[in-house]
XYZ file of N, CA and C in Angstrom:
660
model
N 0.833 -1.194 0.000
C 0.000 0.000 0.000
C 0.874 1.253 0.000
N 0.408 2.292 -0.699
C 1.122 3.555 -0.629
C 0.584 4.394 0.536
N 1.178 5.581 0.694
C 0.841 6.438 1.838
C -0.657 6.756 1.875
N -1.210 7.133 0.740
C -2.625 7.490 0.688
C -3.509 6.292 1.006
N -3.163 5.129 0.478
C -3.955 3.923 0.749
C -3.897 3.542 2.221
N -2.748 3.705 2.846
C -2.616 3.428 4.280
C -3.508 4.363 5.086
N -3.542 5.629 4.708
C -4.382 6.601 5.426
C -5.866 6.275 5.260
N -6.246 5.882 4.068
C -7.651 5.535 3.838
C -8.033 4.290 4.624
N -7.137 3.306 4.687
C -7.443 2.097 5.450
C -7.534 2.413 6.937
N -6.676 3.309 7.422
C -6.739 3.689 8.830
C -8.049 4.410 9.123
N -8.462 5.327 8.252
C -9.732 6.015 8.469
C -10.872 5.010 8.577
N -10.822 3.987 7.718
C -11.855 2.945 7.749
C -11.833 2.181 9.065
N -10.643 1.784 9.520
C -10.534 1.022 10.769
C -10.923 1.872 11.971
N -10.684 3.175 11.904
C -11.065 4.067 12.994
C -12.573 4.287 13.048
N -13.263 4.059 11.928
C -14.695 4.314 11.879
C -15.022 5.770 11.638
N -14.063 6.524 11.103
C -14.306 7.929 10.783
C -15.147 7.994 9.512
N -16.196 8.777 9.517
C -17.118 8.824 8.384
C -16.456 9.418 7.148
N -17.005 9.088 5.987
C -16.501 9.620 4.732
C -15.733 8.579 3.950
N -15.098 9.031 2.881
C -14.338 8.113 2.013
C -12.894 8.548 1.853
N -12.516 9.663 2.438
C -11.167 10.210 2.250
C -10.129 9.492 3.087
N -8.956 10.120 3.176
C -8.632 11.394 2.547
C -8.391 11.251 1.042
N -8.546 12.350 0.330
C -8.282 12.339 -1.111
C -6.818 12.581 -1.406
N -6.097 13.114 -0.425
C -4.657 13.339 -0.541
C -4.086 13.369 0.871
N -2.777 13.218 0.969
C -2.123 13.232 2.284
C -1.625 14.614 2.658
N -1.779 15.570 1.784
C -1.289 16.923 2.065
C -2.449 17.885 2.300
N -2.214 18.867 3.157
C -3.187 19.923 3.381
C -4.434 19.503 4.129
N -4.396 18.394 4.841
C -5.578 17.951 5.583
C -5.710 18.717 6.898
N -6.932 18.789 7.399
C -7.200 19.430 8.685
C -8.084 18.498 9.516
N -8.156 18.769 10.805
C -9.042 18.003 11.673
C -8.643 16.541 11.789
N -9.658 15.655 11.809
C -9.410 14.224 12.011
C -8.543 13.626 10.913
N -8.741 14.062 9.681
C -7.950 13.496 8.585
C -6.489 13.916 8.682
N -6.214 15.086 9.212
C -4.823 15.485 9.446
C -4.194 14.577 10.495
N -4.984 14.212 11.516
C -4.479 13.295 12.533
C -4.234 11.922 11.942
N -5.096 11.456 11.054
C -4.911 10.167 10.381
C -3.576 10.141 9.654
N -3.286 11.189 8.898
C -2.022 11.271 8.163
C -0.842 11.239 9.127
N -0.935 11.988 10.201
C 0.144 12.048 11.185
C 0.338 10.702 11.880
N -0.753 10.038 12.242
C -0.661 8.736 12.919
C 0.016 7.698 12.029
N -0.291 7.718 10.751
C 0.330 6.750 9.836
C 1.840 6.956 9.806
N 2.289 8.190 9.686
C 3.731 8.430 9.632
C 4.405 8.110 10.961
N 3.745 8.417 12.074
C 4.309 8.089 13.388
C 4.427 6.583 13.562
N 3.404 5.855 13.139
C 3.438 4.397 13.237
C 4.543 3.823 12.368
N 4.696 4.360 11.170
C 5.753 3.920 10.246
C 7.128 4.126 10.868
N 7.340 5.266 11.495
C 8.618 5.548 12.146
C 8.842 4.608 13.329
N 7.810 4.370 14.127
C 7.935 3.468 15.275
C 8.390 2.079 14.849
N 7.809 1.569 13.782
C 8.151 0.218 13.314
C 9.606 0.169 12.856
N 10.032 1.178 12.134
C 11.428 1.204 11.687
C 12.389 1.239 12.869
N 11.985 1.923 13.932
C 12.868 2.077 15.090
C 12.842 0.902 16.059
N 12.019 -0.097 15.779
C 12.017 -1.286 16.641
C 13.378 -1.973 16.643
N 14.045 -1.969 15.474
C 15.352 -2.637 15.346
C 16.243 -1.830 14.408
N 17.495 -1.623 14.802
C 18.440 -1.003 13.866
C 18.984 -2.036 12.888
N 18.716 -3.308 13.150
C 19.229 -4.373 12.274
C 18.184 -4.867 11.273
N 17.052 -4.172 11.154
C 16.115 -4.553 10.095
C 16.878 -4.650 8.773
N 16.654 -5.690 8.019
C 17.362 -5.856 6.745
C 17.055 -4.716 5.784
N 15.841 -4.181 5.846
C 15.483 -3.113 4.915
C 16.140 -1.776 5.275
N 16.769 -1.705 6.435
C 17.488 -0.486 6.812
C 18.974 -0.577 6.498
N 19.446 -1.749 6.069
C 20.851 -1.934 5.746
C 21.092 -1.558 4.289
N 22.007 -0.636 4.063
C 22.342 -0.209 2.709
C 23.838 -0.355 2.450
N 24.193 -0.415 1.183
C 25.593 -0.518 0.776
C 26.089 0.824 0.262
N 27.383 1.044 0.394
C 27.992 2.228 -0.209
C 29.250 1.826 -0.958
N 29.603 2.609 -1.929
C 30.840 2.452 -2.698
C 31.275 3.851 -3.095
N 32.465 4.249 -2.653
C 32.903 5.623 -2.894
C 34.414 5.678 -3.056
N 34.868 6.615 -3.880
C 36.296 6.787 -4.129
C 36.930 7.615 -3.018
N 38.060 7.138 -2.504
C 38.848 7.904 -1.547
C 39.808 8.811 -2.308
N 40.336 9.809 -1.617
C 41.260 10.759 -2.227
C 42.644 10.562 -1.619
N 43.645 10.436 -2.471
C 45.012 10.290 -1.980
C 45.368 11.477 -1.090
N 45.901 11.188 0.097
C 46.296 12.230 1.027
C 45.213 12.663 1.997
N 44.004 12.092 1.867
C 42.896 12.440 2.768
C 42.467 11.211 3.554
N 42.471 11.323 4.882
C 42.180 10.153 5.712
C 40.778 10.169 6.311
N 40.179 11.360 6.468
C 38.886 11.467 7.146
C 37.777 11.842 6.160
N 36.610 11.159 6.296
C 35.499 11.377 5.374
C 34.190 11.403 6.146
N 33.391 12.428 5.895
C 32.032 12.458 6.427
C 31.137 11.610 5.534
N 29.919 11.361 5.986
C 28.978 10.620 5.156
C 28.735 11.349 3.836
N 28.610 12.664 3.896
C 28.397 13.439 2.673
C 29.561 13.310 1.707
N 30.782 13.240 2.246
C 31.955 13.073 1.390
C 31.876 11.789 0.585
N 31.192 10.784 1.147
C 31.064 9.485 0.479
C 29.710 9.342 -0.205
N 29.022 10.481 -0.392
C 27.722 10.531 -1.090
C 26.641 9.714 -0.377
N 26.694 9.723 0.960
C 25.677 9.051 1.769
C 24.847 10.131 2.458
N 23.549 10.145 2.208
C 22.690 11.194 2.759
C 21.800 10.714 3.904
N 21.813 9.407 4.179
C 20.879 8.863 5.175
C 21.580 7.958 6.188
N 22.819 8.291 6.535
C 23.580 7.458 7.468
C 23.069 7.594 8.891
N 22.828 6.461 9.545
C 22.606 6.430 10.987
C 23.867 5.917 11.669
N 24.273 4.670 11.370
C 25.499 4.106 11.915
C 26.183 3.269 10.837
N 27.501 3.241 10.893
C 28.284 2.404 9.995
C 28.240 0.953 10.465
N 28.352 0.025 9.532
C 28.563 -1.374 9.888
C 30.064 -1.571 10.054
N 30.514 -1.669 11.266
C 31.947 -1.725 11.555
C 32.587 -3.047 11.152
N 31.763 -4.049 10.845
C 32.287 -5.359 10.447
C 32.416 -5.505 8.943
N 32.082 -4.456 8.198
C 32.052 -4.614 6.748
C 32.528 -3.353 6.038
N 33.838 -3.144 6.041
C 34.443 -2.091 5.231
C 35.625 -2.698 4.494
N 35.654 -2.502 3.189
C 36.722 -3.053 2.341
C 37.240 -1.946 1.433
N 38.453 -2.121 0.920
C 38.993 -1.174 -0.045
C 39.640 -1.947 -1.192
N 39.762 -1.264 -2.331
C 40.465 -1.859 -3.469
C 40.874 -0.770 -4.453
N 41.926 -1.088 -5.216
C 42.279 -0.285 -6.385
C 41.603 -0.864 -7.612
N 41.523 -2.185 -7.644
C 40.743 -2.899 -8.650
C 40.108 -4.079 -7.941
N 39.063 -4.621 -8.499
C 38.294 -5.645 -7.788
C 39.121 -6.874 -7.440
N 40.236 -7.093 -8.147
C 41.061 -8.266 -7.862
C 41.836 -8.135 -6.558
N 42.050 -6.884 -6.067
C 42.837 -6.739 -4.836
C 41.986 -6.249 -3.663
N 40.677 -6.466 -3.739
C 39.797 -6.045 -2.654
C 40.135 -6.769 -1.362
N 40.165 -6.034 -0.260
C 40.510 -6.648 1.026
C 39.754 -5.960 2.158
N 39.501 -6.722 3.234
C 38.868 -6.177 4.425
C 39.876 -5.333 5.191
N 39.386 -4.322 5.899
C 40.254 -3.566 6.788
C 39.679 -3.630 8.201
N 40.556 -3.528 9.168
C 40.203 -3.749 10.580
C 39.616 -2.499 11.211
N 38.588 -2.690 12.033
C 38.018 -1.593 12.814
C 38.657 -1.541 14.189
N 38.973 -0.332 14.643
C 39.415 -0.096 16.011
C 38.522 0.960 16.648
N 38.103 0.772 17.905
C 37.348 1.824 18.592
C 38.129 3.135 18.574
N 37.407 4.259 18.577
C 38.052 5.552 18.381
C 39.143 5.831 19.401
N 38.922 5.568 20.672
C 39.946 5.863 21.686
C 41.213 5.069 21.433
N 41.064 3.797 21.062
C 42.233 2.953 20.775
C 42.918 3.436 19.500
N 42.130 3.724 18.485
C 42.654 4.195 17.204
C 43.430 5.498 17.385
N 42.849 6.429 18.144
C 43.483 7.733 18.340
C 44.829 7.606 19.035
N 44.891 6.721 20.047
C 46.127 6.590 20.812
C 47.183 5.749 20.100
N 46.755 4.831 19.234
C 47.728 3.938 18.602
C 48.085 4.310 17.167
N 47.181 5.020 16.482
C 47.428 5.310 15.064
C 47.709 6.779 14.775
N 47.137 7.681 15.560
C 47.277 9.110 15.266
C 48.398 9.722 16.091
N 49.565 9.109 16.015
C 50.741 9.565 16.758
C 51.886 9.778 15.778
N 52.542 10.921 15.901
C 53.689 11.194 15.045
C 53.287 11.389 13.593
N 54.228 11.147 12.716
C 53.994 11.284 11.282
C 53.211 10.080 10.785
N 52.086 10.352 10.158
C 51.232 9.261 9.668
C 51.624 8.936 8.232
N 51.981 7.692 7.960
C 52.420 7.337 6.609
C 51.263 7.366 5.609
N 51.614 7.479 4.338
C 50.629 7.355 3.265
C 50.870 6.025 2.562
N 49.917 5.119 2.790
C 49.994 3.768 2.225
C 48.573 3.274 1.984
N 48.489 2.013 1.604
C 47.167 1.391 1.492
C 46.584 1.248 2.891
N 45.382 1.772 3.161
C 44.796 1.663 4.501
C 44.569 0.209 4.917
N 44.819 -0.039 6.196
C 44.589 -1.372 6.750
C 43.663 -1.333 7.957
N 43.373 -0.118 8.444
C 42.595 0.063 9.669
C 41.695 1.284 9.502
N 40.569 1.263 10.203
C 39.704 2.441 10.196
C 39.025 2.574 11.550
N 38.464 3.767 11.784
C 37.709 4.001 13.002
C 36.609 5.009 12.697
N 35.719 5.175 13.665
C 34.615 6.127 13.549
C 34.787 7.196 14.619
N 34.893 8.450 14.192
C 35.019 9.547 15.143
C 33.681 9.794 15.843
N 33.695 10.487 16.973
C 32.439 10.813 17.650
C 31.452 11.589 16.771
N 31.935 12.307 15.769
C 31.035 13.028 14.868
C 30.524 12.157 13.725
N 30.836 10.853 13.770
C 30.384 9.847 12.804
C 31.162 9.873 11.489
N 32.265 10.636 11.432
C 33.143 10.550 10.269
C 33.945 9.255 10.343
N 34.314 8.737 9.178
C 35.119 7.528 9.119
C 36.560 7.934 8.801
N 37.526 7.365 9.521
C 38.936 7.742 9.384
C 39.745 6.494 9.034
N 40.582 6.612 8.006
C 41.404 5.492 7.546
C 42.855 5.685 7.968
N 43.508 4.556 8.234
C 44.939 4.555 8.544
C 45.593 3.344 7.897
N 46.782 3.531 7.324
C 47.454 4.796 7.020
C 46.627 5.678 6.077
N 47.038 6.923 5.922
C 46.359 7.824 4.990
C 46.458 7.245 3.578
N 45.362 7.189 2.841
C 45.407 6.616 1.488
C 46.469 7.291 0.614
N 47.230 6.463 -0.098
C 48.255 6.979 -1.011
C 47.798 6.903 -2.464
N 46.532 6.531 -2.641
C 46.002 6.374 -3.989
C 44.482 6.531 -3.923
N 43.857 6.548 -5.082
C 42.398 6.713 -5.146
C 41.706 5.365 -4.979
N 41.820 4.803 -3.779
C 41.162 3.530 -3.494
C 39.641 3.710 -3.490
N 38.945 2.623 -3.735
C 37.493 2.601 -3.563
C 37.176 1.930 -2.246
N 36.365 2.595 -1.426
C 35.902 2.008 -0.165
C 34.475 1.508 -0.356
N 34.211 0.306 0.114
C 32.869 -0.256 0.028
C 32.490 -0.823 1.390
N 31.197 -0.863 1.663
C 30.741 -1.412 2.933
C 29.250 -1.264 3.080
N 28.791 -1.373 4.323
C 27.370 -1.271 4.624
C 27.145 -0.311 5.785
N 25.913 0.191 5.877
C 25.537 1.065 6.973
C 24.042 0.925 7.227
N 23.624 1.355 8.401
C 22.203 1.412 8.723
C 21.685 2.797 8.402
N 20.589 2.844 7.648
C 20.029 4.118 7.214
C 19.130 4.720 8.289
N 18.978 6.029 8.249
C 18.025 6.715 9.111
C 16.605 6.305 8.726
N 15.661 6.617 9.584
C 14.284 6.230 9.301
C 13.736 6.995 8.102
N 12.921 6.305 7.338
C 12.286 6.868 6.155
C 10.997 7.578 6.570
N 10.576 8.569 5.797
C 9.326 9.291 6.048
C 8.473 9.274 4.798
N 7.182 9.070 4.969
C 6.243 9.134 3.858
C 5.772 10.576 3.698
N 5.797 11.087 2.473
C 5.370 12.473 2.264
C 4.370 12.603 1.122
N 4.657 12.012 -0.030
C 3.734 12.090 -1.154
C 2.707 10.976 -1.137
N 1.595 11.173 -1.804
C 0.501 10.191 -1.818
C 0.975 8.808 -2.241
N 1.880 8.743 -3.212
C 2.284 7.449 -3.773
C 3.542 6.884 -3.132
N 4.076 7.548 -2.106
C 5.229 6.994 -1.386
C 4.840 5.668 -0.753
N 5.759 4.718 -0.790
C 5.488 3.406 -0.201
C 6.526 3.090 0.874
N 6.154 2.347 1.906
C 7.102 1.975 2.954
C 8.273 1.177 2.393
N 9.402 1.244 3.093
C 10.609 0.585 2.609
C 10.599 -0.917 2.884
N 9.690 -1.402 3.719
C 9.664 -2.845 3.976
C 8.593 -3.518 3.116
N 8.640 -4.865 3.012
C 7.760 -5.573 2.082
C 6.275 -5.305 2.297
N 5.537 -5.340 1.192
C 4.114 -4.981 1.205
C 3.291 -5.870 2.125
N 3.719 -7.121 2.293
C 2.973 -8.044 3.138
C 2.895 -7.615 4.594
N 3.729 -6.663 4.995
C 3.751 -6.202 6.383
C 3.214 -4.779 6.544
N 2.709 -4.190 5.487
C 2.265 -2.802 5.559
C 1.116 -2.584 6.552
N 0.272 -3.602 6.751
C -0.843 -3.421 7.680
C -0.378 -3.192 9.114
N 0.864 -3.547 9.426
C 1.386 -3.247 10.763
C 1.331 -1.750 11.029
N 1.535 -0.948 9.988
C 1.455 0.508 10.136
C 0.038 0.920 10.528
N -0.942 0.338 9.861
C -2.334 0.677 10.138
C -2.701 0.290 11.565
N -2.330 -0.922 11.991
C -2.701 -1.378 13.336
C -1.989 -0.567 14.410
N -0.735 -0.198 14.166
C -0.027 0.647 15.131
C -0.669 2.030 15.199
N -1.032 2.588 14.043
C -1.679 3.895 14.012
C -3.055 3.846 14.668
N -3.768 2.739 14.487
C -5.076 2.594 15.124
C -4.938 2.608 16.638
N -3.828 2.106 17.136
C -3.569 2.127 18.585
C -3.507 3.560 19.099
N -2.931 4.475 18.323
C -2.900 5.879 18.718
C -4.326 6.431 18.827
N -5.128 6.105 17.825
C -6.515 6.575 17.807
C -7.297 5.998 18.985
N -7.113 4.697 19.239
C -7.834 4.053 20.334
C -7.430 4.630 21.680
N -6.139 4.963 21.829
C -5.689 5.575 23.066
C -6.295 6.937 23.282
N -6.450 7.685 22.189
C -7.041 9.016 22.284
C -8.498 8.945 22.730
N -9.208 7.921 22.215
C -10.629 7.793 22.525
C -10.897 6.920 23.745
N -9.818 6.341 24.321
C -9.983 5.387 25.423
C -10.977 4.306 25.027
N -10.709 3.672 23.849
C -11.587 2.636 23.313
C -10.918 1.273 23.497
N -11.233 0.545 24.582
C -10.528 -0.703 24.889
C -10.670 -1.782 23.821
N -11.813 -1.868 23.164
C -11.989 -2.906 22.148
C -11.060 -2.672 20.963
N -10.961 -1.433 20.516
C -10.049 -1.127 19.418
C -8.604 -1.285 19.855
N -8.315 -0.969 21.119
C -6.959 -1.144 21.635
C -6.552 -2.606 21.588
N -7.398 -3.494 22.083
C -7.091 -4.918 22.094
C -6.943 -5.462 20.670
N -7.845 -5.064 19.792
C -7.808 -5.559 18.418
C -6.553 -5.087 17.700
N -6.245 -3.795 17.831
C -5.069 -3.269 17.138
C -3.786 -3.871 17.687
N -3.695 -4.035 19.010
C -2.499 -4.624 19.610
C -2.294 -6.057 19.129
N -3.356 -6.825 19.076
C -3.257 -8.219 18.646
C -2.767 -8.302 17.200
N -3.398 -7.557 16.311
C -3.031 -7.611 14.900
C -1.618 -7.081 14.668
N -1.272 -6.033 15.382
C 0.071 -5.454 15.248
C 1.138 -6.457 15.673
N 0.973 -7.071 16.828
C 1.968 -8.028 17.307
C 2.083 -9.224 16.367
N 0.952 -9.660 15.815
C 0.962 -10.801 14.902
C 1.817 -10.509 13.669
N 1.653 -9.327 13.094
C 2.415 -8.989 11.887
C 3.877 -8.718 12.221
N 4.140 -8.057 13.335
C 5.526 -7.762 13.709
C 6.301 -9.062 13.959
N 5.672 -10.053 14.586
C 6.361 -11.331 14.800
C 6.737 -11.958 13.462
N 5.818 -11.922 12.512
C 6.114 -12.470 11.191
C 7.212 -11.661 10.502
N 7.174 -10.375 10.664
C 8.162 -9.487 10.056
C 9.554 -9.740 10.638
N 9.622 -9.925 11.930
C 10.910 -10.191 12.581
C 11.512 -11.512 12.118
N 10.677 -12.456 11.741
C 11.194 -13.757 11.305
C 11.855 -13.701 9.938
N 11.547 -12.684 9.148
C 12.128 -12.593 7.797
C 12.972 -11.342 7.581
N 12.799 -10.313 8.405
C 13.459 -9.042 8.153
C 14.554 -8.692 9.164
N 14.990 -9.681 9.951
C 16.148 -9.526 10.820
C 17.219 -10.517 10.400
N 18.509 -10.222 10.624
C 19.571 -11.153 10.235
C 19.359 -12.517 10.885
N 19.725 -13.538 10.165
C 19.583 -14.899 10.685
C 20.538 -15.107 11.850
N 20.038 -15.700 12.908
C 20.877 -15.998 14.062
C 21.861 -17.098 13.716
N 23.142 -16.896 14.102
C 24.176 -17.914 13.902
C 24.609 -18.417 15.258
N 24.331 -19.677 15.506
C 24.619 -20.254 16.821
C 26.025 -20.829 16.837
N 26.735 -20.600 17.945
C 28.061 -21.153 18.091
C 28.008 -22.626 18.450
N 29.162 -23.268 18.435
C 29.228 -24.687 18.783
C 29.012 -24.844 20.285
N 28.541 -26.020 20.727
C 28.333 -26.256 22.156
C 29.610 -26.067 22.952
N 29.478 -25.582 24.206
C 30.638 -25.386 25.056
C 31.216 -26.706 25.548
N 30.386 -27.728 25.579
C 30.881 -29.027 26.067
C 30.159 -30.136 25.319
């Protein structure tokens, strides 16, 4: 469902009279609240887990010889929340691609940022408190850095915008938004119904949209 369809379904579940909204923009009164509840519910679901698979994105960007520190914007990333510290690689050509090691910032600062920093192929990186990524040694060539990151939450704005997660789970947005409406009206029947349906879909969503658990070998 797109944004407008989600709002119309929520209006129906709330029992609000009429057939609208006709658009998600410029609404007033109850329909404005419907639009707001849908977006709030959408944000809540995204924030349940930072490891949702649909929030994981890849990046590939050219480094500059002689430059060690890069902001997200420098790497053409506009929606960075956190870097995946287990997945950063560099290469000059795809045949020499290699992983580089992550060090926590305090350790990196004390062990790598001392004295004259050489310019070589980077083997280590860290994340500064401002969320910039820093490579060591300083790149001596135009290497390509590739990896993954968790994106910030998405927002629905236009009528035809669609949620970033699979369509089979879109009703979770409606049931979560209905919970807001039920709380406002102190309607226990709608509260129970929306909570039940929401939990049912979220459980199914977690089974397919979170990384697969990898169990270690038995201790004995």
